[in-house]
């Protein structure tokens, strides 16, 4: 079964450092997302990406965050200057071109646990 | 997006059927109802989706009454491995974002 893969599984970084979280979505998918989940809290939407541009972003996704699809296969999330409160699980997700236009099935990766110290 | 309300937690025993109900009073005409499952330290996983009446797949059934203001996820004969958080999501499909609520923590015991 195709899957979304994320690397690294765990990243520890010092406050103020830049981090790049990497994702390889399912190859024929068109819609890409980043979500985060702070420990013990709900899954929060960060950003969606379609046709090589951001289609929607949340209030969390401020100027410290950026996304890129540099080579047609990888999808990255960059945090420019990490803060303690950025510590969370970050999930990448992708969706294909639905045969049924209302199909909402998204495939999530296993996540990257980011710890900012 | 329609707001959803579901129980914070439920307990069950192995072999029992579990029904988790979700309220979505403000569901829109073009909204679908989707359920996801999440194990600790893993990404959410799609379980089932429906628009009205009943949908069944190999892992669950989804019951949606005619007014669509609620839905019930039914898990037949649960096992310990079904212990997870279950999320009810309501919204339009396509490439739109998913909005997760707090979910229902299901705990299955022997």
PDB file of C-alpha atoms in Angstrom:
ATOM      1  CA  UNK A   1       0.000   0.000   0.000  1.00  0.00           C
ATOM      2  CA  UNK A   2       1.410   3.445  -0.866  1.00  0.00           C
ATOM      3  CA  UNK A   3       2.322   5.586   2.090  1.00  0.00           C
ATOM      4  CA  UNK A   4       3.476   9.033   3.073  1.00  0.00           C
ATOM      5  CA  UNK A   5       6.956   8.973   4.559  1.00  0.00           C
ATOM      6  CA  UNK A   6       8.465  11.570   6.856  1.00  0.00           C
ATOM      7  CA  UNK A   7      12.015  12.182   7.996  1.00  0.00           C
ATOM      8  CA  UNK A   8      13.427  12.440  10.524  1.00  0.00           C
ATOM      9  CA  UNK A   9      11.192  10.627  12.982  1.00  0.00           C
ATOM     10  CA  UNK A  10      12.586  12.701  15.813  1.00  0.00           C
ATOM     11  CA  UNK A  11      14.459  16.011  15.724  1.00  0.00           C
ATOM     12  CA  UNK A  12      15.908  17.855  18.677  1.00  0.00           C
ATOM     13  CA  UNK A  13      16.962  21.429  18.084  1.00  0.00           C
ATOM     14  CA  UNK A  14      18.012  24.447  20.074  1.00  0.00           C
ATOM     15  CA  UNK A  15      15.734  27.429  20.341  1.00  0.00           C
ATOM     16  CA  UNK A  16      16.386  29.897  17.553  1.00  0.00           C
ATOM     17  CA  UNK A  17      17.721  27.291  15.146  1.00  0.00           C
ATOM     18  CA  UNK A  18      16.194  26.523  11.776  1.00  0.00           C
ATOM     19  CA  UNK A  19      14.719  23.105  11.109  1.00  0.00           C
ATOM     20  CA  UNK A  20      13.499  21.454   7.953  1.00  0.00           C
ATOM     21  CA  UNK A  21      11.025  18.619   8.173  1.00  0.00           C
ATOM     22  CA  UNK A  22      10.784  16.418   5.139  1.00  0.00           C
ATOM     23  CA  UNK A  23       7.952  14.478   3.613  1.00  0.00           C
ATOM     24  CA  UNK A  24       7.538  12.298   0.562  1.00  0.00           C
ATOM     25  CA  UNK A  25       3.839  12.267  -0.325  1.00  0.00           C
ATOM     26  CA  UNK A  26       2.186   9.499  -2.312  1.00  0.00           C
ATOM     27  CA  UNK A  27       3.480   9.881  -5.829  1.00  0.00           C
ATOM     28  CA  UNK A  28       0.317  10.681  -7.797  1.00  0.00           C
ATOM     29  CA  UNK A  29      -1.251  12.900  -5.162  1.00  0.00           C
ATOM     30  CA  UNK A  30      -1.976  16.540  -5.820  1.00  0.00           C
ATOM     31  CA  UNK A  31      -2.866  18.080  -2.468  1.00  0.00           C
ATOM     32  CA  UNK A  32      -0.331  18.331   0.339  1.00  0.00           C
ATOM     33  CA  UNK A  33      -0.709  19.382   3.942  1.00  0.00           C
ATOM     34  CA  UNK A  34       1.154  19.948   7.158  1.00  0.00           C
ATOM     35  CA  UNK A  35      -0.530  19.474  10.519  1.00  0.00           C
ATOM     36  CA  UNK A  36       0.868  19.581  14.001  1.00  0.00           C
ATOM     37  CA  UNK A  37      -0.153  18.042  17.301  1.00  0.00           C
ATOM     38  CA  UNK A  38       1.143  19.335  20.580  1.00  0.00           C
ATOM     39  CA  UNK A  39       1.375  16.551  23.145  1.00  0.00           C
ATOM     40  CA  UNK A  40      -2.064  15.737  24.530  1.00  0.00           C
ATOM     41  CA  UNK A  41      -3.857  18.153  22.224  1.00  0.00           C
ATOM     42  CA  UNK A  42      -5.785  17.878  18.991  1.00  0.00           C
ATOM     43  CA  UNK A  43      -4.415  17.759  15.470  1.00  0.00           C
ATOM     44  CA  UNK A  44      -4.123  21.312  14.105  1.00  0.00           C
ATOM     45  CA  UNK A  45      -4.032  22.364  10.466  1.00  0.00           C
ATOM     46  CA  UNK A  46      -1.015  24.425   9.412  1.00  0.00           C
ATOM     47  CA  UNK A  47      -1.007  24.730   5.643  1.00  0.00           C
ATOM     48  CA  UNK A  48      -2.259  23.202   2.416  1.00  0.00           C
ATOM     49  CA  UNK A  49      -0.396  23.210  -0.877  1.00  0.00           C
ATOM     50  CA  UNK A  50      -1.728  22.652  -4.370  1.00  0.00           C
ATOM     51  CA  UNK A  51      -0.399  23.340  -7.833  1.00  0.00           C
ATOM     52  CA  UNK A  52       2.922  24.524  -6.404  1.00  0.00           C
ATOM     53  CA  UNK A  53       1.489  27.159  -4.169  1.00  0.00           C
ATOM     54  CA  UNK A  54      -0.073  27.563  -0.754  1.00  0.00           C
ATOM     55  CA  UNK A  55      -3.839  27.228  -1.033  1.00  0.00           C
ATOM     56  CA  UNK A  56      -4.679  27.846   2.603  1.00  0.00           C
ATOM     57  CA  UNK A  57      -2.855  28.490   5.861  1.00  0.00           C
ATOM     58  CA  UNK A  58      -3.832  28.810   9.471  1.00  0.00           C
ATOM     59  CA  UNK A  59      -2.991  31.524  11.997  1.00  0.00           C
ATOM     60  CA  UNK A  60      -0.272  29.247  13.353  1.00  0.00           C
ATOM     61  CA  UNK A  61       1.537  29.349  10.001  1.00  0.00           C
ATOM     62  CA  UNK A  62       3.215  32.727  10.468  1.00  0.00           C
ATOM     63  CA  UNK A  63       6.326  34.192   8.812  1.00  0.00           C
ATOM     64  CA  UNK A  64       8.543  31.722  10.660  1.00  0.00           C
ATOM     65  CA  UNK A  65       7.088  28.875   8.617  1.00  0.00           C
ATOM     66  CA  UNK A  66       7.499  28.090   4.953  1.00  0.00           C
ATOM     67  CA  UNK A  67       6.788  25.142   2.693  1.00  0.00           C
ATOM     68  CA  UNK A  68       8.400  24.012  -0.489  1.00  0.00           C
ATOM     69  CA  UNK A  69       8.117  21.264  -3.051  1.00  0.00           C
ATOM     70  CA  UNK A  70      11.601  21.551  -4.493  1.00  0.00           C
ATOM     71  CA  UNK A  71      11.802  18.560  -6.797  1.00  0.00           C
ATOM     72  CA  UNK A  72       8.349  17.201  -7.492  1.00  0.00           C
ATOM     73  CA  UNK A  73       8.585  14.466  -4.893  1.00  0.00           C
ATOM     74  CA  UNK A  74       9.627  15.995  -1.573  1.00  0.00           C
ATOM     75  CA  UNK A  75       7.460  18.384   0.413  1.00  0.00           C
ATOM     76  CA  UNK A  76       9.234  20.280   3.168  1.00  0.00           C
ATOM     77  CA  UNK A  77       8.260  22.403   6.126  1.00  0.00           C
ATOM     78  CA  UNK A  78      10.833  24.901   7.334  1.00  0.00           C
ATOM     79  CA  UNK A  79      10.719  26.661  10.672  1.00  0.00           C
ATOM     80  CA  UNK A  80      13.134  29.556  10.494  1.00  0.00           C
ATOM     81  CA  UNK A  81      13.771  30.295  14.144  1.00  0.00           C
ATOM     82  CA  UNK A  82      12.311  27.672  16.428  1.00  0.00           C
ATOM     83  CA  UNK A  83      10.619  28.502  19.712  1.00  0.00           C
ATOM     84  CA  UNK A  84       9.946  26.246  22.670  1.00  0.00           C
ATOM     85  CA  UNK A  85       6.259  26.232  21.793  1.00  0.00           C
ATOM     86  CA  UNK A  86       7.027  24.742  18.375  1.00  0.00           C
ATOM     87  CA  UNK A  87       7.686  21.424  20.116  1.00  0.00           C
ATOM     88  CA  UNK A  88       5.081  19.038  18.708  1.00  0.00           C
ATOM     89  CA  UNK A  89       4.466  16.153  16.337  1.00  0.00           C
ATOM     90  CA  UNK A  90       4.342  17.389  12.777  1.00  0.00           C
ATOM     91  CA  UNK A  91       2.328  15.361  10.306  1.00  0.00           C
ATOM     92  CA  UNK A  92       2.469  15.558   6.561  1.00  0.00           C
ATOM     93  CA  UNK A  93      -0.576  14.424   4.586  1.00  0.00           C
ATOM     94  CA  UNK A  94      -1.511  14.082   0.947  1.00  0.00           C
ATOM     95  CA  UNK A  95      -4.593  13.519  -1.127  1.00  0.00           C
ATOM     96  CA  UNK A  96      -5.071  12.414  -4.693  1.00  0.00           C
ATOM     97  CA  UNK A  97      -7.326  13.685  -7.400  1.00  0.00           C
ATOM     98  CA  UNK A  98     -10.552  12.182  -6.182  1.00  0.00           C
ATOM     99  CA  UNK A  99     -12.678  10.133  -8.517  1.00  0.00           C
ATOM    100  CA  UNK A 100     -15.503  11.200  -6.271  1.00  0.00           C
ATOM    101  CA  UNK A 101     -15.022  14.982  -5.940  1.00  0.00           C
ATOM    102  CA  UNK A 102     -16.269  14.915  -2.370  1.00  0.00           C
ATOM    103  CA  UNK A 103     -13.845  12.229  -1.225  1.00  0.00           C
ATOM    104  CA  UNK A 104     -12.038  13.468   1.834  1.00  0.00           C
ATOM    105  CA  UNK A 105      -9.597  10.623   2.431  1.00  0.00           C
ATOM    106  CA  UNK A 106      -6.193  11.991   3.272  1.00  0.00           C
ATOM    107  CA  UNK A 107      -3.132   9.859   3.933  1.00  0.00           C
ATOM    108  CA  UNK A 108      -0.945  10.871   6.842  1.00  0.00           C
ATOM    109  CA  UNK A 109       2.688  10.139   7.500  1.00  0.00           C
ATOM    110  CA  UNK A 110       3.979   8.776  10.783  1.00  0.00           C
ATOM    111  CA  UNK A 111       5.080  12.202  11.887  1.00  0.00           C
ATOM    112  CA  UNK A 112       8.230  13.984  13.019  1.00  0.00           C
ATOM    113  CA  UNK A 113       8.525  14.651  16.711  1.00  0.00           C
ATOM    114  CA  UNK A 114      10.172  18.056  17.056  1.00  0.00           C
ATOM    115  CA  UNK A 115      11.655  18.925  20.416  1.00  0.00           C
ATOM    116  CA  UNK A 116      12.937  22.455  20.909  1.00  0.00           C
ATOM    117  CA  UNK A 117      15.246  22.897  23.888  1.00  0.00           C
TER     118      UNK A 117
ATOM    119  CA  UNK B   1     -17.062  23.994   8.619  1.00  0.00           C
ATOM    120  CA  UNK B   2     -19.697  22.354  10.791  1.00  0.00           C
ATOM    121  CA  UNK B   3     -18.662  21.964  14.429  1.00  0.00           C
ATOM    122  CA  UNK B   4     -18.746  18.435  15.810  1.00  0.00           C
ATOM    123  CA  UNK B   5     -19.407  17.157  19.310  1.00  0.00           C
ATOM    124  CA  UNK B   6     -18.458  13.670  20.434  1.00  0.00           C
ATOM    125  CA  UNK B   7     -17.847  12.004  23.801  1.00  0.00           C
ATOM    126  CA  UNK B   8     -14.416  12.593  25.256  1.00  0.00           C
ATOM    127  CA  UNK B   9     -13.922   8.956  26.161  1.00  0.00           C
ATOM    128  CA  UNK B  10     -15.502   5.515  26.040  1.00  0.00           C
ATOM    129  CA  UNK B  11     -14.579   2.186  27.588  1.00  0.00           C
ATOM    130  CA  UNK B  12     -15.370  -1.238  26.213  1.00  0.00           C
ATOM    131  CA  UNK B  13     -14.348  -4.873  26.446  1.00  0.00           C
ATOM    132  CA  UNK B  14     -12.943  -7.139  23.801  1.00  0.00           C
ATOM    133  CA  UNK B  15     -15.548  -8.706  21.561  1.00  0.00           C
ATOM    134  CA  UNK B  16     -18.177  -6.044  22.135  1.00  0.00           C
ATOM    135  CA  UNK B  17     -19.654  -3.704  19.560  1.00  0.00           C
ATOM    136  CA  UNK B  18     -18.802  -0.053  20.118  1.00  0.00           C
ATOM    137  CA  UNK B  19     -20.901   2.812  18.844  1.00  0.00           C
ATOM    138  CA  UNK B  20     -19.523   6.342  18.923  1.00  0.00           C
ATOM    139  CA  UNK B  21     -21.983   9.090  18.142  1.00  0.00           C
ATOM    140  CA  UNK B  22     -21.065  12.489  16.781  1.00  0.00           C
ATOM    141  CA  UNK B  23     -23.354  15.522  16.648  1.00  0.00           C
ATOM    142  CA  UNK B  24     -23.047  18.010  13.802  1.00  0.00           C
ATOM    143  CA  UNK B  25     -26.157  20.151  13.921  1.00  0.00           C
ATOM    144  CA  UNK B  26     -24.893  22.729  11.427  1.00  0.00           C
ATOM    145  CA  UNK B  27     -23.868  20.335   8.690  1.00  0.00           C
ATOM    146  CA  UNK B  28     -24.116  21.860   5.218  1.00  0.00           C
ATOM    147  CA  UNK B  29     -25.703  20.286   2.175  1.00  0.00           C
ATOM    148  CA  UNK B  30     -22.374  19.524   0.509  1.00  0.00           C
ATOM    149  CA  UNK B  31     -20.606  18.285   3.652  1.00  0.00           C
ATOM    150  CA  UNK B  32     -19.462  14.713   3.991  1.00  0.00           C
ATOM    151  CA  UNK B  33     -18.911  12.931   7.308  1.00  0.00           C
ATOM    152  CA  UNK B  34     -15.566  11.256   7.779  1.00  0.00           C
ATOM    153  CA  UNK B  35     -14.056   9.306  10.653  1.00  0.00           C
ATOM    154  CA  UNK B  36     -10.362   8.968  11.388  1.00  0.00           C
ATOM    155  CA  UNK B  37      -8.502   6.819  13.902  1.00  0.00           C
ATOM    156  CA  UNK B  38      -5.271   7.810  15.632  1.00  0.00           C
ATOM    157  CA  UNK B  39      -2.941   5.649  17.683  1.00  0.00           C
ATOM    158  CA  UNK B  40      -0.428   7.283  20.036  1.00  0.00           C
ATOM    159  CA  UNK B  41       2.494   8.878  18.216  1.00  0.00           C
ATOM    160  CA  UNK B  42       1.047   8.029  14.803  1.00  0.00           C
ATOM    161  CA  UNK B  43      -0.710  10.012  12.125  1.00  0.00           C
ATOM    162  CA  UNK B  44      -4.493   9.839  11.772  1.00  0.00           C
ATOM    163  CA  UNK B  45      -5.826   7.070   9.560  1.00  0.00           C
ATOM    164  CA  UNK B  46      -8.991   7.200   7.480  1.00  0.00           C
ATOM    165  CA  UNK B  47     -11.661   4.753   8.595  1.00  0.00           C
ATOM    166  CA  UNK B  48     -14.875   5.521   6.754  1.00  0.00           C
ATOM    167  CA  UNK B  49     -16.828   8.270   5.040  1.00  0.00           C
ATOM    168  CA  UNK B  50     -20.476   8.803   4.221  1.00  0.00           C
ATOM    169  CA  UNK B  51     -23.062  11.309   3.126  1.00  0.00           C
ATOM    170  CA  UNK B  52     -26.348   9.728   4.183  1.00  0.00           C
ATOM    171  CA  UNK B  53     -27.912   6.435   5.291  1.00  0.00           C
ATOM    172  CA  UNK B  54     -25.476   3.647   5.984  1.00  0.00           C
ATOM    173  CA  UNK B  55     -21.986   2.880   4.779  1.00  0.00           C
ATOM    174  CA  UNK B  56     -20.053  -0.271   5.629  1.00  0.00           C
ATOM    175  CA  UNK B  57     -16.501  -1.326   4.918  1.00  0.00           C
ATOM    176  CA  UNK B  58     -14.219  -4.042   6.222  1.00  0.00           C
ATOM    177  CA  UNK B  59     -13.526  -2.283   9.514  1.00  0.00           C
ATOM    178  CA  UNK B  60     -16.588  -0.234  10.456  1.00  0.00           C
ATOM    179  CA  UNK B  61     -20.090   0.935   9.678  1.00  0.00           C
ATOM    180  CA  UNK B  62     -21.334   4.484   9.608  1.00  0.00           C
ATOM    181  CA  UNK B  63     -24.967   5.271  10.287  1.00  0.00           C
ATOM    182  CA  UNK B  64     -26.344   8.648   9.263  1.00  0.00           C
ATOM    183  CA  UNK B  65     -29.982   9.558   9.934  1.00  0.00           C
ATOM    184  CA  UNK B  66     -32.091  11.379   7.378  1.00  0.00           C
ATOM    185  CA  UNK B  67     -31.529  14.816   8.948  1.00  0.00           C
ATOM    186  CA  UNK B  68     -27.733  14.251   8.924  1.00  0.00           C
ATOM    187  CA  UNK B  69     -27.350  16.157  12.186  1.00  0.00           C
ATOM    188  CA  UNK B  70     -25.535  13.254  13.772  1.00  0.00           C
ATOM    189  CA  UNK B  71     -23.678  10.131  12.797  1.00  0.00           C
ATOM    190  CA  UNK B  72     -22.656   6.934  14.554  1.00  0.00           C
ATOM    191  CA  UNK B  73     -19.475   5.017  13.969  1.00  0.00           C
ATOM    192  CA  UNK B  74     -19.955   1.344  14.752  1.00  0.00           C
ATOM    193  CA  UNK B  75     -16.982  -0.928  15.416  1.00  0.00           C
ATOM    194  CA  UNK B  76     -17.987  -4.594  15.538  1.00  0.00           C
ATOM    195  CA  UNK B  77     -16.281  -6.914  18.005  1.00  0.00           C
ATOM    196  CA  UNK B  78     -13.511  -4.597  19.156  1.00  0.00           C
ATOM    197  CA  UNK B  79     -10.118  -5.871  20.258  1.00  0.00           C
ATOM    198  CA  UNK B  80      -7.357  -4.368  22.376  1.00  0.00           C
ATOM    199  CA  UNK B  81      -5.773  -3.001  19.196  1.00  0.00           C
ATOM    200  CA  UNK B  82      -8.794  -0.774  18.607  1.00  0.00           C
ATOM    201  CA  UNK B  83      -7.764   1.349  21.575  1.00  0.00           C
ATOM    202  CA  UNK B  84      -7.241   4.735  19.936  1.00  0.00           C
ATOM    203  CA  UNK B  85      -8.687   8.197  19.487  1.00  0.00           C
ATOM    204  CA  UNK B  86     -11.535   8.413  16.977  1.00  0.00           C
ATOM    205  CA  UNK B  87     -12.275  11.685  15.231  1.00  0.00           C
ATOM    206  CA  UNK B  88     -15.487  12.705  13.506  1.00  0.00           C
ATOM    207  CA  UNK B  89     -14.932  15.311  10.794  1.00  0.00           C
ATOM    208  CA  UNK B  90     -17.495  17.143   8.742  1.00  0.00           C
ATOM    209  CA  UNK B  91     -16.748  19.213   5.686  1.00  0.00           C
ATOM    210  CA  UNK B  92     -16.603  19.525   1.961  1.00  0.00           C
ATOM    211  CA  UNK B  93     -14.251  17.236   0.161  1.00  0.00           C
ATOM    212  CA  UNK B  94     -11.869  17.808  -2.671  1.00  0.00           C
ATOM    213  CA  UNK B  95      -8.610  19.342  -1.497  1.00  0.00           C
ATOM    214  CA  UNK B  96     -10.020  21.189   1.483  1.00  0.00           C
ATOM    215  CA  UNK B  97      -8.249  20.983   4.835  1.00  0.00           C
ATOM    216  CA  UNK B  98      -9.421  18.598   7.523  1.00  0.00           C
ATOM    217  CA  UNK B  99     -10.484  20.145  10.814  1.00  0.00           C
ATOM    218  CA  UNK B 100     -10.034  17.837  13.773  1.00  0.00           C
ATOM    219  CA  UNK B 101     -11.889  18.154  17.038  1.00  0.00           C
ATOM    220  CA  UNK B 102     -10.834  16.633  20.322  1.00  0.00           C
ATOM    221  CA  UNK B 103     -11.984  13.145  19.350  1.00  0.00           C
ATOM    222  CA  UNK B 104     -13.155  10.216  21.449  1.00  0.00           C
ATOM    223  CA  UNK B 105     -10.580   8.181  23.329  1.00  0.00           C
ATOM    224  CA  UNK B 106     -11.718   4.566  23.114  1.00  0.00           C
ATOM    225  CA  UNK B 107     -10.180   2.180  25.599  1.00  0.00           C
ATOM    226  CA  UNK B 108     -10.705  -1.535  25.075  1.00  0.00           C
ATOM    227  CA  UNK B 109      -9.957  -3.911  27.912  1.00  0.00           C
ATOM    228  CA  UNK B 110      -9.861  -7.663  28.301  1.00  0.00           C
TER     229      UNK B 110
END
